[in-house]
Coordinates of C-alpha atoms in Angstrom, one line a residue:
M217 CA 29.3 6.4 5.9
K218 CA 26.4 5.8 3.6
R219 CA 27.2 8.8 1.5
N220 CA 30.8 7.7 1.2
F221 CA 29.6 4.3 0.0
L222 CA 27.4 5.9 -2.7
L223 CA 30.3 8.0 -3.9
I224 CA 32.7 5.0 -4.0
L225 CA 30.0 3.1 -5.9
L226 CA 29.8 5.9 -8.5
I227 CA 33.5 5.7 -9.1
V228 CA 33.3 2.0 -9.7
L229 CA 30.5 2.6 -12.2
C230 CA 32.3 5.3 -14.1
Q231 CA 33.6 2.9 -16.7
S232 CA 30.3 1.0 -17.1
T233 CA 27.8 1.6 -19.8
F234 CA 24.1 2.3 -19.4
A235 CA 21.5 1.5 -22.1
L236 CA 18.7 4.1 -21.9
P237 CA 15.4 2.3 -21.3
P238 CA 12.7 2.5 -23.9
D239 CA 10.5 4.7 -21.6
R240 CA 8.2 7.3 -23.1
N241 CA 9.2 9.5 -20.2
T242 CA 12.9 9.2 -19.6
D243 CA 13.3 11.9 -16.9
A244 CA 10.9 10.0 -14.6
Y245 CA 12.6 6.6 -15.3
P246 CA 14.8 6.7 -12.2
L247 CA 11.8 7.3 -10.0
H248 CA 9.9 4.5 -11.5
R249 CA 12.9 2.3 -11.0
C250 CA 13.2 3.3 -7.3
E251 CA 9.5 2.5 -6.8
K252 CA 9.8 -1.0 -8.2
A253 CA 12.9 -1.6 -6.2
L254 CA 11.1 -0.6 -3.0
T255 CA 8.1 -2.7 -3.8
D256 CA 10.4 -5.7 -4.4
V257 CA 12.0 -5.2 -0.9
I258 CA 8.6 -4.7 0.7
I259 CA 7.5 -8.0 -0.8
H260 CA 10.7 -9.7 0.2
D261 CA 10.5 -8.5 3.8
I262 CA 6.7 -9.5 4.0
F263 CA 5.4 -6.2 5.4
S264 CA 1.7 -6.1 6.3
P265 CA -0.6 -3.8 4.2
P266 CA -0.6 -1.0 6.9
V267 CA 3.2 -1.0 7.4
A268 CA 3.8 -1.2 3.6
S269 CA 1.6 1.9 3.2
R270 CA 3.8 3.7 5.7
I271 CA 7.0 2.8 3.9
Y272 CA 5.6 4.0 0.5
A273 CA 4.3 7.2 2.0
Y274 CA 7.5 8.5 3.7
A275 CA 9.8 7.4 0.8
N276 CA 7.6 9.2 -1.8
I277 CA 7.1 12.3 0.3
A278 CA 10.9 12.6 0.6
A279 CA 11.3 12.4 -3.1
H280 CA 8.4 14.8 -3.7
E281 CA 9.7 17.4 -1.3
A282 CA 13.2 17.3 -2.6
L283 CA 11.8 17.7 -6.1
A284 CA 9.5 20.6 -5.1
A285 CA 12.3 22.4 -3.3
A286 CA 14.6 22.2 -6.2
T287 CA 12.0 23.2 -8.8
D288 CA 8.9 24.9 -7.5
Q289 CA 8.2 25.5 -3.8
R290 CA 4.5 25.9 -4.6
E291 CA 4.3 22.2 -5.2
S292 CA 5.5 21.4 -1.7
L293 CA 3.2 19.5 0.7
Y294 CA 4.3 21.7 3.6
G295 CA 1.1 22.9 5.3
K296 CA -1.0 20.1 3.7
L297 CA 0.3 17.2 5.8
K298 CA 0.0 17.1 9.5
S299 CA 3.2 18.5 11.2
L300 CA 5.3 18.0 8.0
P301 CA 8.4 20.1 8.4
Q302 CA 9.6 22.4 5.6
V303 CA 12.7 21.0 4.0
P304 CA 15.6 23.5 3.5
N305 CA 16.4 25.0 0.1
P306 CA 19.2 23.2 -1.8
G307 CA 21.6 26.1 -1.5
K308 CA 23.7 24.9 -4.4
E309 CA 22.7 23.9 -7.9
V310 CA 21.3 20.4 -7.9
L311 CA 19.8 18.0 -10.4
P312 CA 16.2 17.7 -9.1
S313 CA 15.6 14.1 -10.2
L314 CA 18.9 12.9 -8.7
A315 CA 18.1 14.7 -5.4
A316 CA 14.6 13.2 -5.3
V317 CA 16.0 9.7 -6.1
C318 CA 18.6 10.0 -3.3
A319 CA 16.0 11.2 -0.8
F320 CA 13.7 8.3 -1.8
M321 CA 16.3 5.6 -1.5
L322 CA 17.8 6.8 1.8
T323 CA 14.4 7.2 3.4
G324 CA 13.3 3.8 2.1
E325 CA 16.4 2.1 3.4
K326 CA 15.7 3.1 6.9
L327 CA 12.2 1.8 6.9
V328 CA 12.8 -1.8 5.5
F329 CA 14.7 -4.7 6.9
S330 CA 16.7 -5.7 3.8
E331 CA 18.5 -2.4 3.3
P332 CA 21.3 -3.9 1.1
L333 CA 18.8 -5.1 -1.5
L334 CA 18.1 -1.5 -2.5
H335 CA 21.7 -1.0 -3.4
D336 CA 21.4 -3.4 -6.3
S337 CA 18.9 -1.1 -8.0
L338 CA 21.0 2.0 -7.0
Q339 CA 23.8 0.8 -9.2
N340 CA 21.8 1.2 -12.4
I341 CA 20.3 4.4 -11.3
L342 CA 23.7 6.0 -10.6
A343 CA 25.0 4.7 -14.0
Y344 CA 22.0 6.4 -15.6
Y345 CA 23.0 9.7 -14.1
K346 CA 26.6 9.2 -15.1
S347 CA 25.5 8.7 -18.6
M348 CA 24.1 12.2 -18.5
K349 CA 27.6 13.7 -18.2
I350 CA 26.7 15.8 -15.2
S351 CA 29.6 17.4 -13.3
D352 CA 31.0 15.8 -10.2
E353 CA 30.0 19.0 -8.3
E354 CA 26.4 18.8 -9.3
F355 CA 26.3 15.1 -8.6
N356 CA 27.8 15.5 -5.1
S357 CA 25.5 18.5 -4.3
S358 CA 22.4 16.6 -5.5
M359 CA 23.3 13.5 -3.4
A360 CA 24.0 15.7 -0.4
Y361 CA 20.8 17.5 -0.7
G362 CA 18.8 14.3 -1.1
E363 CA 20.5 13.0 2.1
T364 CA 19.4 16.2 3.9
V365 CA 15.8 15.8 2.8
A366 CA 15.8 12.2 3.8
S367 CA 17.0 13.1 7.2
V368 CA 14.2 15.7 7.7
I369 CA 11.5 13.2 6.6
L370 CA 12.9 10.4 8.7
N371 CA 12.9 12.6 11.8
W372 CA 9.3 13.5 11.0
A373 CA 8.4 9.8 10.5
G374 CA 10.0 9.0 13.9
T375 CA 7.3 11.0 15.7
D376 CA 4.2 9.2 14.2
K377 CA 4.0 6.7 17.1
Y378 CA 5.1 3.7 15.0
K379 CA 7.9 2.9 17.3
E380 CA 5.7 3.2 20.4
T381 CA 3.2 0.7 18.9
R382 CA 6.0 -1.9 18.5
K383 CA 6.3 -1.9 22.3
I384 CA 2.7 -2.5 23.2
R385 CA 1.9 -5.9 24.8
R386 CA 0.7 -8.5 22.3
Y387 CA -3.0 -8.3 21.4
N388 CA -5.3 -10.8 23.0
Y389 CA -8.4 -11.5 20.9
L390 CA -11.8 -11.2 22.5
K391 CA -13.3 -14.4 23.6
E392 CA -16.8 -13.4 22.9
E393 CA -19.4 -14.8 20.5
G394 CA -19.4 -13.1 17.1
K395 CA -15.9 -11.6 17.6
W396 CA -12.9 -12.2 15.4
I397 CA -10.6 -15.1 16.2
P398 CA -7.5 -16.3 14.3
T399 CA -8.2 -18.5 11.3
P400 CA -6.6 -21.5 9.5
P401 CA -4.2 -22.6 8.3
G402 CA -1.8 -20.5 10.3
Y403 CA -4.0 -19.1 13.1
M404 CA -1.7 -16.1 13.0
A405 CA -1.8 -13.3 15.6
A406 CA -3.7 -10.1 14.8
V407 CA -1.9 -7.7 12.4
E408 CA -1.4 -4.2 13.7
P409 CA -4.2 -4.0 16.3
Y410 CA -2.9 -0.6 17.4
W411 CA -2.6 1.0 14.0
N412 CA -5.2 3.6 14.9
Q413 CA -2.6 5.2 17.1
I414 CA -0.4 6.1 14.2
R415 CA -0.5 9.8 13.2
T416 CA -2.6 10.5 10.2
M417 CA -1.3 12.7 7.4
V418 CA -4.3 14.4 6.0
L419 CA -7.2 13.2 8.2
D420 CA -8.0 15.1 11.4
S421 CA -8.2 11.8 13.2
C422 CA -8.4 8.0 12.7
N423 CA -12.2 8.1 13.1
Q424 CA -13.0 11.2 11.1
F425 CA -15.0 9.1 8.6
M426 CA -16.2 6.3 10.9
P427 CA -18.4 3.9 8.8
E428 CA -21.9 2.7 9.6
K429 CA -22.0 0.0 12.3
P430 CA -21.9 -3.6 11.1
L431 CA -24.8 -5.9 11.2
P432 CA -25.5 -7.2 14.8
F433 CA -24.2 -10.7 15.2
S434 CA -26.7 -13.5 15.2
K435 CA -26.9 -17.3 14.7
D436 CA -30.6 -17.1 13.8
T437 CA -31.1 -18.4 10.2
A438 CA -33.6 -15.7 9.6
S439 CA -31.2 -12.9 10.7
A440 CA -29.5 -10.4 8.4
F441 CA -26.1 -11.6 9.7
Y442 CA -26.8 -15.2 8.9
K443 CA -28.0 -14.3 5.4
Q444 CA -24.9 -12.3 4.6
A445 CA -22.7 -15.2 5.7
Y446 CA -24.8 -17.6 3.6
E447 CA -24.3 -15.4 0.6
V448 CA -20.6 -15.8 0.9
Y449 CA -21.0 -19.5 1.4
V450 CA -23.1 -19.9 -1.8
A451 CA -20.9 -17.6 -3.8
G452 CA -17.8 -19.6 -2.8
K453 CA -19.4 -22.9 -3.9
N454 CA -20.6 -21.6 -7.3
L455 CA -17.9 -19.3 -8.6
T456 CA -17.8 -18.7 -12.3
K457 CA -14.4 -18.5 -14.0
H458 CA -14.9 -14.7 -14.3
Q459 CA -15.4 -14.4 -10.6
Y460 CA -12.5 -16.8 -9.8
D461 CA -10.2 -14.7 -12.0
I462 CA -11.2 -11.5 -10.3
A463 CA -10.7 -12.9 -6.8
S464 CA -7.3 -14.3 -7.7
F465 CA -6.1 -11.1 -9.4
W466 CA -6.9 -8.9 -6.4
D467 CA -5.8 -11.4 -3.7
C468 CA -2.8 -9.2 -2.8
N469 CA -1.9 -11.3 0.2
P470 CA 1.7 -10.4 1.3
F471 CA 2.0 -13.7 3.2
F472 CA 0.2 -16.7 1.8
L473 CA 0.9 -19.7 4.0
N474 CA 1.3 -23.0 2.2
V475 CA 0.7 -26.1 4.3
E476 CA 1.8 -29.5 3.0
G477 CA 1.8 -32.1 5.7
H478 CA 4.2 -30.9 8.4
L479 CA 5.8 -28.5 6.0
N480 CA 4.8 -24.8 6.1
Y481 CA 6.2 -22.2 3.8
A482 CA 5.2 -18.8 2.5
T483 CA 4.4 -17.5 -0.9
K484 CA 5.1 -13.7 -1.0
K485 CA 2.9 -11.4 -3.0
I486 CA 2.3 -7.7 -3.4
S487 CA 0.1 -5.9 -0.9
P488 CA -3.2 -4.0 -1.8
G489 CA -1.4 -0.7 -1.5
G490 CA 1.5 -2.0 -3.6
H491 CA -0.9 -2.9 -6.3
W492 CA -2.3 0.6 -6.5
I493 CA 1.2 2.1 -6.4
S494 CA 1.9 -0.1 -9.4
I495 CA -1.2 1.2 -11.2
A496 CA -0.1 4.8 -10.4
G497 CA 3.2 4.1 -12.0
L498 CA 2.0 2.4 -15.1
V499 CA -0.6 5.1 -15.9
A500 CA 2.1 7.8 -15.4
R501 CA 4.3 6.0 -17.9
N502 CA 1.4 5.4 -20.4
T503 CA 0.4 9.0 -20.3
G504 CA 3.9 10.4 -20.6
A505 CA 3.7 12.2 -17.3
D506 CA 6.6 14.4 -16.5
L507 CA 8.7 14.0 -13.4
M508 CA 6.7 16.2 -11.1
K509 CA 3.4 14.6 -12.1
T510 CA 4.8 11.1 -11.8
S511 CA 6.0 12.0 -8.3
K512 CA 2.5 13.4 -7.5
A513 CA 0.9 10.2 -8.7
Y514 CA 3.1 8.0 -6.4
T515 CA 3.1 10.4 -3.5
Y516 CA -0.6 11.4 -3.4
T517 CA -1.6 7.7 -3.8
S518 CA 0.7 6.6 -1.0
I519 CA -0.6 9.3 1.3
A520 CA -4.2 8.4 0.6
L521 CA -3.4 4.7 1.2
F522 CA -1.6 5.5 4.5
D523 CA -4.6 7.4 5.9
A524 CA -7.0 4.8 4.5
F525 CA -5.4 1.9 6.4
I526 CA -5.4 3.9 9.6
S527 CA -9.1 4.7 9.2
C528 CA -10.0 1.1 8.2
W529 CA -7.9 -0.5 11.0
D530 CA -9.5 1.8 13.6
E531 CA -12.9 0.3 12.7
K532 CA -11.6 -3.3 12.3
F533 CA -10.5 -3.5 15.9
R534 CA -13.5 -1.5 17.3
S535 CA -16.2 -3.6 15.7
N536 CA -14.1 -6.8 15.8
V537 CA -16.4 -8.7 13.4
I538 CA -16.0 -12.5 13.0
R539 CA -14.7 -13.6 9.6
P540 CA -16.9 -15.5 7.2
E541 CA -14.8 -18.6 7.4
T542 CA -15.2 -18.9 11.1
Y543 CA -18.9 -18.2 11.1
I544 CA -19.7 -20.6 8.1
N545 CA -17.6 -23.4 9.7
A546 CA -19.4 -23.0 13.0
Y547 CA -23.0 -22.5 11.8
I548 CA -23.4 -23.5 8.2
D549 CA -20.8 -26.0 6.9
E550 CA -17.7 -27.0 8.9
S551 CA -15.9 -28.3 5.8
W552 CA -16.2 -25.0 3.8
R553 CA -13.1 -23.1 2.8
P554 CA -12.8 -19.7 1.1
L555 CA -11.0 -19.4 -2.2
L556 CA -8.6 -16.9 -0.7
Q557 CA -6.7 -17.3 2.6
T558 CA -8.4 -15.4 5.3
P559 CA -6.1 -12.6 6.5
P560 CA -5.2 -12.3 10.2
F561 CA -7.4 -9.4 11.4
P562 CA -11.1 -8.6 11.9
E563 CA -13.5 -8.5 9.0
Y564 CA -15.2 -5.1 9.1
T565 CA -14.7 -3.0 7.0
S566 CA -13.0 -4.4 3.9
G567 CA -9.5 -3.0 3.7
H568 CA -9.2 -3.5 0.0
S569 CA -12.5 -1.7 -0.5
V570 CA -11.5 1.3 1.5
A571 CA -7.9 1.5 0.1
S572 CA -8.8 0.9 -3.5
T573 CA -11.6 3.5 -3.4
V574 CA -9.4 6.1 -1.9
A575 CA -6.5 5.4 -4.4
S576 CA -8.9 5.5 -7.3
I577 CA -10.3 8.9 -6.4
V578 CA -6.9 10.5 -6.0
L579 CA -5.7 9.0 -9.3
T580 CA -8.8 10.1 -11.1
G581 CA -8.2 13.6 -9.8
L582 CA -4.7 13.5 -11.3
F583 CA -5.3 11.8 -14.6
G584 CA -9.1 12.0 -15.3
K585 CA -12.1 9.8 -15.3
D586 CA -11.7 7.9 -18.6
V587 CA -8.2 6.7 -18.4
S588 CA -8.0 3.1 -19.5
F589 CA -5.0 0.9 -18.7
D590 CA -3.8 -2.7 -18.9
D591 CA -2.9 -3.7 -15.4
D592 CA 0.1 -6.0 -15.5
T593 CA 0.9 -5.8 -11.8
E594 CA 0.2 -9.5 -11.2
V595 CA 2.0 -10.9 -14.2
E596 CA 5.2 -11.7 -12.1
F597 CA 3.0 -13.6 -9.7
G598 CA 1.6 -15.8 -12.5
L599 CA -1.6 -14.0 -13.3
P600 CA -2.6 -12.4 -16.6
V601 CA -3.1 -8.8 -17.5
R602 CA -6.5 -7.3 -16.8
H603 CA -7.9 -4.3 -18.7
F604 CA -9.8 -1.5 -17.1
T605 CA -11.5 1.5 -18.6
S606 CA -11.1 3.7 -15.5
F607 CA -9.7 3.7 -12.0
E608 CA -13.2 3.5 -10.7
E609 CA -13.8 0.2 -12.6
A610 CA -10.7 -1.2 -11.1
C611 CA -11.5 -0.2 -7.6
K612 CA -15.1 -1.7 -7.8
E613 CA -13.6 -5.0 -9.1
A614 CA -11.0 -5.0 -6.2
A615 CA -13.8 -4.5 -3.7
I616 CA -16.2 -7.2 -4.9
S617 CA -13.2 -9.6 -5.2
R618 CA -13.4 -10.0 -1.5
L619 CA -16.9 -11.5 -1.7
Y620 CA -15.8 -13.9 -4.4
G621 CA -12.7 -14.8 -2.4
G622 CA -14.8 -15.7 0.6
I623 CA -13.1 -13.3 3.1
H624 CA -15.6 -10.5 3.4
Y625 CA -19.4 -10.1 3.7
R626 CA -21.1 -7.7 1.2
V627 CA -21.9 -5.2 4.0
A628 CA -18.2 -4.8 4.8
I629 CA -17.5 -4.2 1.1
E630 CA -20.3 -1.7 0.5
N631 CA -19.7 0.2 3.7
G632 CA -16.0 0.1 3.0
R633 CA -16.6 1.7 -0.3
K634 CA -18.7 4.4 1.3
E635 CA -15.9 5.0 3.9
G636 CA -13.4 5.2 1.1
L637 CA -15.5 7.6 -0.9
L638 CA -15.7 10.1 1.9
L639 CA -12.1 9.7 2.9
G640 CA -10.9 9.9 -0.8
E641 CA -12.8 13.0 -1.6
Y642 CA -11.4 14.7 1.6
V643 CA -7.8 13.6 0.9
A644 CA -8.0 14.5 -2.8
G645 CA -9.5 17.9 -2.0
R646 CA -6.6 18.7 0.3
L647 CA -3.9 17.4 -2.0
L648 CA -5.2 18.6 -5.3
R649 CA -6.6 22.0 -4.4

């Protein structure tokens, strides 16, 4: 049914015109367009950071494997990712980029709620291919092969225990001193408390790179725990404009709850993983990366993010550390509020610190250490462009933003970076070897 819909849509578009975009790398344009379309739907559907990373990973792997099978089997991730099946050869002549785009879109559609929204972007993409004057036979075989690859990847995705974690009884937070409890204004339930049960892709297990233990909880004003909370408190009350801008830029809260009297409504924004996917794309465009390298940038980054969130969430719900907002309100100043809205899951380690570090290592392996870029990811959310001289500089800024934002202690940031360095080197070593 879906394939018939796509073919009918193509016929409707046959008489339309398509203006070639001013991309430096036109053969990768459709993939960039697919990525943006998927990000827009992820934001619209308000997927949490861990779930968003899963959607990005499977959609990009589908595109990558279709492209590899149609061009160079040596580029395949078969044998590098846990239990990834080998996709069949095309059999017929296909246009690699069209097959990859089809695999990406059909995989993504099955992993989001708002499936019809992706069809809007599909129209322009199909028009682009029609403008290339490819034969109907090549178009049809490319679409059919993309559908085959998507089916293989979706079947593999269906065995990662995601569905099983949807059926587990709702998480009950621990009513113990020093443990995480829901925070204002929404007092939302814990996000993905069983995410460590999801199958990793490159890591041997969710706890392969278990971080150092967090500081022991204490209310004593002379304790290390109290001092780390007091640092967050003081920083929040004395933010410079530079620190404020950094915290705001890297907020990446998919669901910011606005409270005005009795009216509650959400402001939707990009997730931490989505921000790094955006960086991968903009650097690929800026450097004129070809289609395969562009696919690698998106795919390797999404795989790294996927395993990073599993590793981080495993520690979060093991240590179950109280958030700064809760601690400061109870033991330092009950009127204090963080700049950023505290997310609904335990504090240790910092997810943005782990994920950003892992993504930066993979991207550095692909593009080099001294790649500068103007990050315009947040422009559509009302924030200005920020310039970075390297991926490492960006990831360090993303990590410290959590202290300025008042949602993480320094120890969670520093140990999150250490966790991310070990994880990133391991993932990059497996993918880039």
